Coordinates of C-alpha atoms in Angstrom, one line a residue:
X1 CA 24.6 39.8 87.2
X2 CA 26.5 38.6 84.2
X3 CA 29.4 36.2 84.7
X4 CA 32.8 37.9 84.3
X5 CA 35.5 36.5 82.0
X6 CA 38.8 38.3 82.7
X7 CA 41.7 38.2 80.3
X8 CA 45.0 38.3 82.2
X9 CA 48.7 37.9 81.4
X10 CA 52.0 39.8 81.5
X11 CA 52.6 42.8 79.3
X12 CA 52.6 42.5 75.5
X13 CA 51.2 39.0 75.2
X14 CA 48.2 40.3 73.1
X15 CA 45.5 40.7 75.7
X16 CA 44.0 43.8 74.2
X17 CA 44.2 42.4 70.7
X18 CA 42.3 39.3 72.0
X19 CA 39.8 41.5 73.7
X20 CA 39.2 43.3 70.4
X21 CA 39.0 40.0 68.5
X22 CA 36.4 38.5 70.9
X23 CA 34.3 41.6 71.2
X24 CA 34.3 42.2 67.4
X25 CA 35.2 45.9 67.9
X26 CA 38.6 47.7 67.8
X27 CA 37.9 49.0 71.3
X28 CA 41.1 48.7 73.1
X29 CA 44.3 50.5 72.0
X30 CA 47.0 48.1 71.0
X31 CA 50.7 48.8 70.6
X32 CA 54.1 47.2 71.2
X33 CA 54.7 49.7 74.1
X34 CA 54.5 47.9 77.4
X35 CA 51.8 49.2 79.7
X36 CA 49.5 50.6 77.0
X37 CA 46.4 49.2 78.8
X38 CA 45.9 50.9 82.2
X39 CA 42.2 51.1 83.1
X40 CA 40.3 47.8 82.6
X41 CA 37.9 47.7 79.6
X42 CA 34.7 45.8 79.6
X43 CA 32.4 44.6 76.8
X44 CA 29.2 42.6 76.8
X45 CA 29.6 39.5 74.7
X46 CA 26.7 37.6 73.2
X47 CA 27.8 34.2 71.9
X48 CA 25.0 32.1 70.5
X49 CA 22.4 32.0 73.3
X50 CA 24.7 32.9 76.1
X51 CA 25.9 36.3 77.4
X52 CA 28.8 37.3 79.6
X53 CA 31.0 40.3 80.4
X54 CA 34.5 40.2 78.9
X55 CA 37.2 42.3 80.7
X56 CA 40.6 43.3 79.5
X57 CA 43.2 44.2 82.2
X58 CA 46.6 45.8 82.3
X59 CA 49.6 43.5 82.1
X60 CA 50.2 41.8 85.4
X61 CA 53.7 42.2 87.0
X62 CA 53.5 41.8 90.7
X63 CA 56.9 43.2 91.2
X64 CA 55.6 46.6 90.2
X65 CA 53.1 46.7 93.1
X66 CA 56.0 48.1 95.2
X67 CA 58.7 49.1 92.8
X68 CA 56.7 50.7 89.9
X69 CA 55.6 54.3 89.5
X70 CA 52.1 55.4 90.7
X71 CA 50.4 54.5 87.4
X72 CA 52.0 51.0 87.3
X73 CA 51.1 50.4 90.9
X74 CA 47.4 51.5 90.4
X75 CA 47.3 49.3 87.2
X76 CA 48.4 46.3 89.2
X77 CA 46.0 46.9 92.1
X78 CA 43.1 47.3 89.7
X79 CA 44.0 44.1 87.7
X80 CA 44.3 42.2 91.0
X81 CA 40.9 43.4 92.2
X82 CA 39.2 42.5 88.9
X83 CA 40.9 39.1 89.0
X84 CA 39.4 38.4 92.5
X85 CA 35.9 39.1 91.1
X86 CA 36.3 37.0 88.0
X87 CA 34.0 34.0 87.2
X88 CA 36.4 32.6 84.6
X89 CA 40.0 33.6 83.8
X90 CA 41.6 33.5 80.3
X91 CA 45.3 33.3 81.0
X92 CA 47.1 34.4 77.9
X93 CA 50.8 33.5 77.3
X94 CA 53.3 34.3 74.5
X95 CA 54.2 31.1 72.5
X96 CA 57.1 32.9 70.9
X97 CA 58.9 34.0 74.0
X98 CA 57.8 31.0 76.1
X99 CA 57.2 31.0 79.8
X100 CA 58.9 33.7 81.9
X101 CA 59.1 34.2 85.7
X102 CA 56.2 36.7 85.5
X103 CA 54.0 33.9 84.1
X104 CA 54.8 31.7 87.0
X105 CA 53.9 34.4 89.5
X106 CA 50.6 34.9 87.8
X107 CA 49.9 31.1 88.0
X108 CA 50.5 31.3 91.7
X109 CA 47.9 34.0 92.1
X110 CA 45.3 32.2 90.0
X111 CA 45.8 29.0 92.0
X112 CA 45.5 30.8 95.3
X113 CA 42.3 32.4 94.2
X114 CA 41.0 29.1 92.9
X115 CA 39.6 30.5 89.7
X116 CA 38.5 28.3 86.8
X117 CA 41.1 29.0 84.1
X118 CA 41.3 28.7 80.3
X119 CA 45.0 28.7 79.2
X120 CA 45.6 30.2 75.7
X121 CA 48.9 30.4 73.9
X122 CA 49.0 33.4 71.5
X123 CA 51.3 34.0 68.5
X124 CA 51.1 30.4 67.4
X125 CA 51.9 31.3 63.8
X126 CA 54.2 28.4 62.8
X127 CA 56.1 25.3 63.8
X128 CA 58.7 27.3 65.7
X129 CA 56.2 28.2 68.3
X130 CA 55.0 24.7 68.6
X131 CA 58.3 23.8 70.2
X132 CA 57.5 26.2 73.1
X133 CA 54.2 24.5 73.9
X134 CA 56.0 21.9 76.1
X135 CA 57.0 24.6 78.5
X136 CA 53.5 26.0 78.5
X137 CA 52.1 22.6 79.4
X138 CA 54.4 22.8 82.4
X139 CA 52.2 25.5 84.0
X140 CA 49.8 22.8 85.1
X141 CA 46.7 24.5 83.8
X142 CA 45.7 21.9 81.2
X143 CA 46.1 21.9 77.5
X144 CA 46.5 25.4 76.0
X145 CA 44.3 26.7 73.2
X146 CA 46.6 27.5 70.3
X147 CA 45.6 30.9 68.9
X148 CA 47.0 33.6 66.7
X149 CA 45.0 36.7 67.5
X150 CA 46.6 38.6 64.6
X151 CA 45.5 36.0 62.0
X152 CA 42.3 35.0 63.8
X153 CA 43.5 31.4 64.2
X154 CA 41.9 29.4 67.1
X155 CA 39.4 32.1 68.2
X156 CA 36.4 29.9 67.7
X157 CA 37.9 27.1 69.7
X158 CA 38.7 29.6 72.5
X159 CA 35.1 30.8 72.5
X160 CA 33.9 27.3 73.0
X161 CA 36.4 26.7 75.8
X162 CA 35.1 29.9 77.5
X163 CA 31.4 28.7 77.3
X164 CA 32.3 25.3 78.6
X165 CA 34.3 26.8 81.4
X166 CA 31.4 29.0 82.5
X167 CA 29.1 26.0 82.5
X168 CA 31.6 24.1 84.7
X169 CA 31.4 27.0 87.1
X170 CA 27.7 26.0 87.6
X171 CA 26.5 29.5 87.0
X172 CA 23.0 30.2 85.5
X173 CA 24.1 31.8 82.2
X174 CA 21.7 34.4 80.8
X175 CA 19.8 32.6 78.1
X176 CA 18.7 34.5 75.0
X177 CA 15.6 33.9 73.0
X178 CA 15.4 33.6 69.2
X179 CA 15.2 37.4 68.9
X180 CA 18.3 37.8 71.1
X181 CA 16.3 39.3 73.9
X182 CA 17.1 38.1 77.4
X183 CA 14.4 35.9 79.0
X184 CA 12.8 37.3 82.2
X185 CA 13.9 35.8 85.5
X186 CA 12.2 35.9 88.9
X187 CA 14.9 38.1 90.5
X188 CA 17.7 40.3 89.4
X189 CA 20.3 41.7 91.8
X190 CA 21.1 45.4 92.1
X191 CA 24.2 45.1 89.9
X192 CA 22.3 43.4 87.1
X193 CA 19.7 46.2 87.2
X194 CA 22.5 48.8 87.1
X195 CA 24.6 47.4 84.4
X196 CA 22.5 45.1 82.2
X197 CA 18.8 45.2 82.4
X198 CA 17.2 47.9 80.2
X199 CA 15.4 50.4 82.5
X200 CA 12.0 51.8 81.9
X201 CA 11.9 55.6 81.9
X202 CA 9.8 58.4 80.5
X203 CA 11.9 58.8 77.4
X204 CA 11.4 55.2 76.4
X205 CA 12.2 51.6 77.1
X206 CA 15.9 50.9 77.5
X207 CA 17.1 54.3 76.3
X208 CA 20.7 55.0 77.2
X209 CA 22.0 58.6 77.3
X210 CA 25.6 58.6 76.2
X211 CA 27.8 61.1 78.0
X212 CA 31.4 61.8 76.9
X213 CA 33.6 63.3 79.5
X214 CA 36.1 65.5 77.5
X215 CA 38.7 68.0 78.3
X216 CA 42.5 68.6 78.2
X217 CA 44.9 66.7 80.3
X218 CA 44.7 66.8 84.1
X219 CA 41.4 68.7 84.5
X220 CA 40.0 65.8 86.5
X221 CA 37.9 63.8 84.0
X222 CA 38.7 60.4 85.5
X223 CA 38.3 61.7 89.0
X224 CA 34.8 62.9 88.0
X225 CA 33.9 59.5 86.6
X226 CA 35.1 57.9 89.9
X227 CA 33.0 60.4 91.9
X228 CA 29.9 59.6 89.9
X229 CA 30.4 55.8 90.4
X230 CA 31.6 56.0 94.0
X231 CA 34.5 53.7 93.2
X232 CA 38.0 53.8 91.7
X233 CA 36.9 52.8 88.2
X234 CA 39.6 54.8 86.4
X235 CA 43.2 55.2 87.4
X236 CA 43.9 58.7 88.6
X237 CA 47.3 60.4 89.0
X238 CA 49.0 63.8 88.6
X239 CA 50.9 62.5 85.6
X240 CA 49.5 63.9 82.3
X241 CA 48.3 61.3 79.9
X242 CA 47.3 58.7 82.6
X243 CA 44.2 57.7 80.7
X244 CA 44.8 56.4 77.1
X245 CA 41.7 54.2 76.3
X246 CA 38.2 55.5 76.3
X247 CA 36.5 53.8 79.3
X248 CA 32.8 53.0 79.0
X249 CA 30.7 52.5 82.1
X250 CA 27.0 52.0 82.5
X251 CA 25.4 54.0 85.3
X252 CA 21.9 54.5 86.6
X253 CA 20.7 57.7 88.3
X254 CA 17.1 58.6 89.2
X255 CA 15.8 55.6 87.2
X256 CA 17.6 56.7 84.0
X257 CA 20.4 54.8 82.4
X258 CA 23.6 56.5 81.2
X259 CA 26.7 55.4 79.4
X260 CA 29.6 57.4 80.9
X261 CA 32.6 57.6 78.5
X262 CA 35.8 58.7 80.1
X263 CA 38.3 59.9 77.5
X264 CA 42.0 60.7 77.3
X265 CA 43.1 64.3 77.8
X266 CA 43.5 66.0 74.4
X267 CA 46.7 67.8 73.4
X268 CA 47.5 69.8 70.3
X269 CA 47.9 67.5 67.3
X270 CA 51.4 68.9 66.8
X271 CA 52.3 67.7 70.3
X272 CA 50.7 64.2 69.9
X273 CA 53.2 62.7 67.4
X274 CA 52.2 59.3 66.1
X275 CA 52.4 57.3 69.3
X276 CA 49.9 56.4 72.0
X277 CA 48.7 60.0 72.5
X278 CA 47.7 60.1 68.9
X279 CA 45.8 56.9 69.2
X280 CA 44.1 58.1 72.3
X281 CA 43.2 61.4 70.6
X282 CA 41.5 59.4 67.8
X283 CA 39.5 57.5 70.4
X284 CA 38.4 60.8 72.0
X285 CA 37.1 62.1 68.6
X286 CA 35.1 58.8 68.1
X287 CA 33.8 59.0 71.7
X288 CA 32.4 62.5 71.0
X289 CA 30.9 61.3 67.7
X290 CA 28.9 58.5 69.5
X291 CA 27.8 60.6 72.5
X292 CA 24.6 62.5 73.0
X293 CA 26.0 65.1 75.4
X294 CA 29.5 66.1 76.2
X295 CA 30.7 67.2 79.6
X296 CA 33.3 69.8 78.8
X297 CA 35.5 69.7 81.9
X298 CA 37.5 72.8 82.8
X299 CA 40.0 73.3 85.6
X300 CA 38.5 75.9 88.0
X301 CA 41.9 76.6 89.5
X302 CA 43.5 77.6 86.2
X303 CA 42.9 79.9 83.3
X304 CA 40.9 78.8 80.2
X305 CA 43.4 77.7 77.6
X306 CA 43.5 77.7 73.8
X307 CA 43.3 73.9 74.0
X308 CA 40.0 74.1 76.0
X309 CA 38.7 76.3 73.1
X310 CA 39.8 73.8 70.5
X311 CA 38.0 70.9 72.3
X312 CA 34.9 73.0 72.7
X313 CA 34.9 73.9 69.0
X314 CA 35.2 70.2 68.0
X315 CA 32.2 69.3 70.2
X316 CA 30.3 72.1 68.6
X317 CA 31.2 70.9 65.1
X318 CA 30.1 67.4 66.0
X319 CA 26.6 68.8 66.9
X320 CA 26.6 67.5 70.4
X321 CA 24.9 68.8 73.5
X322 CA 27.2 70.6 76.0
X323 CA 27.4 71.0 79.7
X324 CA 30.4 73.0 80.9
X325 CA 31.7 71.4 84.1
X326 CA 34.1 73.6 86.1
X327 CA 36.0 71.1 88.3
X328 CA 38.4 71.6 91.2
X329 CA 36.4 74.3 93.0
X330 CA 37.8 72.8 96.2
X331 CA 41.1 74.4 95.4
X332 CA 39.5 77.9 95.6
X333 CA 39.7 79.4 99.0
X334 CA 36.4 79.3 100.9
X335 CA 35.1 82.7 102.0
X336 CA 31.5 83.7 101.4
X337 CA 28.5 81.7 100.3
X338 CA 27.0 82.0 96.9
X339 CA 24.0 84.3 96.4
X340 CA 20.5 82.9 97.3
X341 CA 19.4 82.5 93.6
X342 CA 22.4 80.3 93.0
X343 CA 21.8 78.3 96.1
X344 CA 18.4 77.2 95.0
X345 CA 19.8 75.4 91.9
X346 CA 16.7 76.2 89.9
X347 CA 16.7 75.1 86.3
X348 CA 14.8 77.2 83.8
X349 CA 14.7 77.5 80.0
X350 CA 13.2 81.0 79.9
X351 CA 14.9 83.7 77.9
X352 CA 16.2 85.4 81.1
X353 CA 17.0 82.2 83.0
X354 CA 20.2 82.1 85.1
X355 CA 21.3 79.1 83.1
X356 CA 21.4 81.0 79.8
X357 CA 23.5 83.6 81.4
X358 CA 25.9 81.0 82.8
X359 CA 24.6 81.6 86.4
X360 CA 24.0 78.0 87.5
X361 CA 24.1 76.5 90.9
X362 CA 26.6 73.7 91.7
X363 CA 24.6 71.9 94.4
X364 CA 22.0 72.2 97.1
X365 CA 25.0 72.4 99.3
X366 CA 27.6 74.3 97.3
X367 CA 31.1 75.1 98.5
X368 CA 31.6 78.5 100.1
X369 CA 33.4 80.2 97.3
X370 CA 34.3 83.8 96.9
X371 CA 31.6 85.6 95.0
X372 CA 34.1 87.4 92.9
X373 CA 35.8 84.1 92.1
X374 CA 32.6 82.6 90.8
X375 CA 31.7 85.7 88.8
X376 CA 35.2 86.1 87.5
X377 CA 35.3 82.6 86.2
X378 CA 31.9 82.9 84.5
X379 CA 33.1 86.1 82.8
X380 CA 36.2 84.3 81.6
X381 CA 34.1 81.5 80.3
X382 CA 31.8 83.9 78.5
X383 CA 34.8 85.7 76.9
X384 CA 36.7 82.5 75.9
X385 CA 33.6 80.6 74.7
X386 CA 31.4 83.1 73.0
X387 CA 30.2 80.3 70.7
X388 CA 28.9 78.4 73.7
X389 CA 26.8 81.2 75.3
X390 CA 23.8 78.8 75.3
X391 CA 25.7 76.1 77.3
X392 CA 24.9 75.7 81.0
X393 CA 27.8 75.9 83.5
X394 CA 28.0 73.8 86.7
X395 CA 30.7 74.2 89.4
X396 CA 31.7 70.9 91.0
X397 CA 34.5 69.3 93.0
X398 CA 35.2 65.7 92.0
X399 CA 37.5 65.5 95.1
X400 CA 34.8 66.3 97.6
X401 CA 31.7 65.3 95.6
X402 CA 30.1 68.7 95.7
X403 CA 27.7 69.4 92.9
X404 CA 28.5 66.3 90.8
X405 CA 25.0 64.8 90.7
X406 CA 23.4 68.1 89.5
X407 CA 25.2 67.4 86.3
X408 CA 22.7 64.7 85.4
X409 CA 19.7 67.0 85.9
X410 CA 21.3 69.4 83.5
X411 CA 22.1 66.6 81.0
X412 CA 18.5 65.4 81.1
X413 CA 17.2 68.8 80.1
X414 CA 19.7 69.2 77.4
X415 CA 18.6 65.8 75.9
X416 CA 15.0 67.0 75.9
X417 CA 16.0 70.2 74.2
X418 CA 17.9 68.3 71.5
X419 CA 14.8 66.3 70.7
X420 CA 12.3 69.2 70.5
X421 CA 10.3 69.7 67.3
X422 CA 8.7 73.0 66.4
X423 CA 5.8 73.0 64.0
X424 CA 6.2 74.6 60.6
X425 CA 3.4 77.1 61.4
X426 CA 5.1 78.4 64.5
X427 CA 8.4 78.6 62.7
X428 CA 6.9 80.7 59.9
X429 CA 5.3 83.0 62.4
X430 CA 8.7 83.5 63.9
X431 CA 10.2 84.1 60.5
X432 CA 7.6 86.7 59.6
X433 CA 8.2 88.7 62.8
X434 CA 12.0 88.5 62.6
X435 CA 12.1 89.6 59.0
X436 CA 9.9 92.5 59.7
X437 CA 12.4 93.6 62.4
X438 CA 15.4 93.0 60.1
X439 CA 15.3 92.2 56.4
X440 CA 18.0 89.9 55.0
X441 CA 20.7 91.8 53.1
X442 CA 22.0 91.4 49.5
X443 CA 18.6 90.9 47.9
X444 CA 17.9 87.7 49.8
X445 CA 14.2 86.8 50.2
X446 CA 13.4 84.0 52.6
X447 CA 10.1 82.3 51.7
X448 CA 9.6 79.8 54.5
X449 CA 11.4 77.7 57.2
X450 CA 10.8 74.2 58.5
X451 CA 12.6 71.9 61.0
X452 CA 14.2 68.9 59.2
X453 CA 16.2 67.2 62.0
X454 CA 16.5 66.8 65.7
X455 CA 19.7 66.0 67.7
X456 CA 20.8 68.6 66.9
X457 CA 17.8 70.7 65.9
X458 CA 18.3 71.6 62.2
X459 CA 16.2 74.1 60.3
X460 CA 16.0 74.6 56.6
X461 CA 15.4 78.2 55.3
X462 CA 14.2 78.2 51.7
X463 CA 15.2 81.4 49.9
X464 CA 16.0 82.7 46.4
X465 CA 19.8 83.3 47.0
X466 CA 21.1 80.9 49.6
X467 CA 24.8 81.7 48.8
X468 CA 24.3 85.4 49.6
X469 CA 23.1 84.9 53.2
X470 CA 25.9 86.6 55.2
X471 CA 27.2 84.9 58.4
X472 CA 26.2 87.8 60.5
X473 CA 22.5 87.3 59.4
X474 CA 22.8 83.6 60.1
X475 CA 24.0 84.5 63.6
X476 CA 21.2 87.0 64.0
X477 CA 18.6 84.4 63.1
X478 CA 20.1 81.8 65.4
X479 CA 20.1 84.3 68.3
X480 CA 16.5 85.3 67.7
X481 CA 15.5 81.6 67.3
X482 CA 17.0 80.8 70.7
X483 CA 15.4 83.9 72.3
X484 CA 12.0 82.8 71.0
X485 CA 12.2 79.0 71.2
X486 CA 15.0 78.1 73.6
X487 CA 17.1 75.1 72.6
X488 CA 19.3 75.5 75.7
X489 CA 22.4 73.4 75.9
X490 CA 22.4 72.2 72.3
X491 CA 23.9 73.5 69.0
X492 CA 21.4 74.7 66.4
X493 CA 22.0 74.3 62.7
X494 CA 20.6 76.6 60.1
X495 CA 20.6 75.5 56.4
X496 CA 19.8 77.8 53.5
X497 CA 18.4 76.1 50.5
X498 CA 17.1 77.4 47.1
X499 CA 13.4 77.3 46.8

């Protein structure tokens, strides 16, 4: 497995800014608000011919393990656990404020764990900060690397220190060849295979399916991520807005590799303001843009809200595949089992398949839910999301684990549908039949159709008057196209061009 370099320090010393600077991507949210970073963030760093995993943690303050609120306590527990697994520690202090009691407490923990440590003093922007370096030397962790993350000063020196520190740890660093590809080794442990090594699968070498877990606040997105992984990867609490950053985690299921992207709960823009929720919302939109399929998580114990609809509409506009995940089914009272067709969990892409009607199994061992509750929720979903009639629905419980892994089977089929190509000959046979049934209005004459893109499938209809094609006829063509050719779980785009 890759060596882990963990950035630690008290709140607001610039850990997330340093993480962004070293990774070369503005991945972590940065702000002057203490406690902005909650879940740890991880990025794979390739520096020259060496590779390691860089981890950003929440600000350490051991006093909050007992006195803090639930989010602060979980942040401290997570940071402490990551620190215990570290190969090398980058201890970041604030040269402007000097050394505080919290810094001394962190030093005690590092010494107790006997971790190799690189000391870095941030915000060394001028001679005034140089005066504080004497107190920083007093920590007994060697000479500090003077850096200014904001101005990029001292970053190269810090990178060299990290590489030297990893070598001193006597670890076999992954060596990269001239092309940047990792050289083969005689053995790779399970974690390496899971998180680093590209996996061979039917879709192609090293392909990663990117899944964005999206939804409004407190529908159980982070709980679902934890249930997939079987560990407390993301901090979970009843407090709305617990997750701020997008959390990327590689995961392997059935010999396929996925990138799970946990996102912050979205609120109305009018309620976000310009603070952390606004920044988190921007991260969610970017996560959707870089995903292949979105898991739209709904709260099965509550009504579908306007915000659920807004999020679904944004996913649709982005052209991403969709699987509707109804969570918290464990909160519904158990009465009678689901009907036999639902228990089988069969997946079909035929026109009359249960999936296209929203009748989808949740698991080979589904919860004993009231039949009317299942049917009632499916009816509500159909009414509230008429524009997602083609999206499959799966009922799960992140709390009990029921149905969660069936999500990946559905996602795999959606990915296949997004990449399907239809020959021009077959499309024009379809066009001939559909126009015989219903001619386009307003004097429009469609000459031919061809598929121009995949992911999402995009079709160009060449006609004499593209501006006169009414939206109702567009919808008619899309519905007939889906009836004939499928494209289950993915948006379909129709473009009308002048011949």
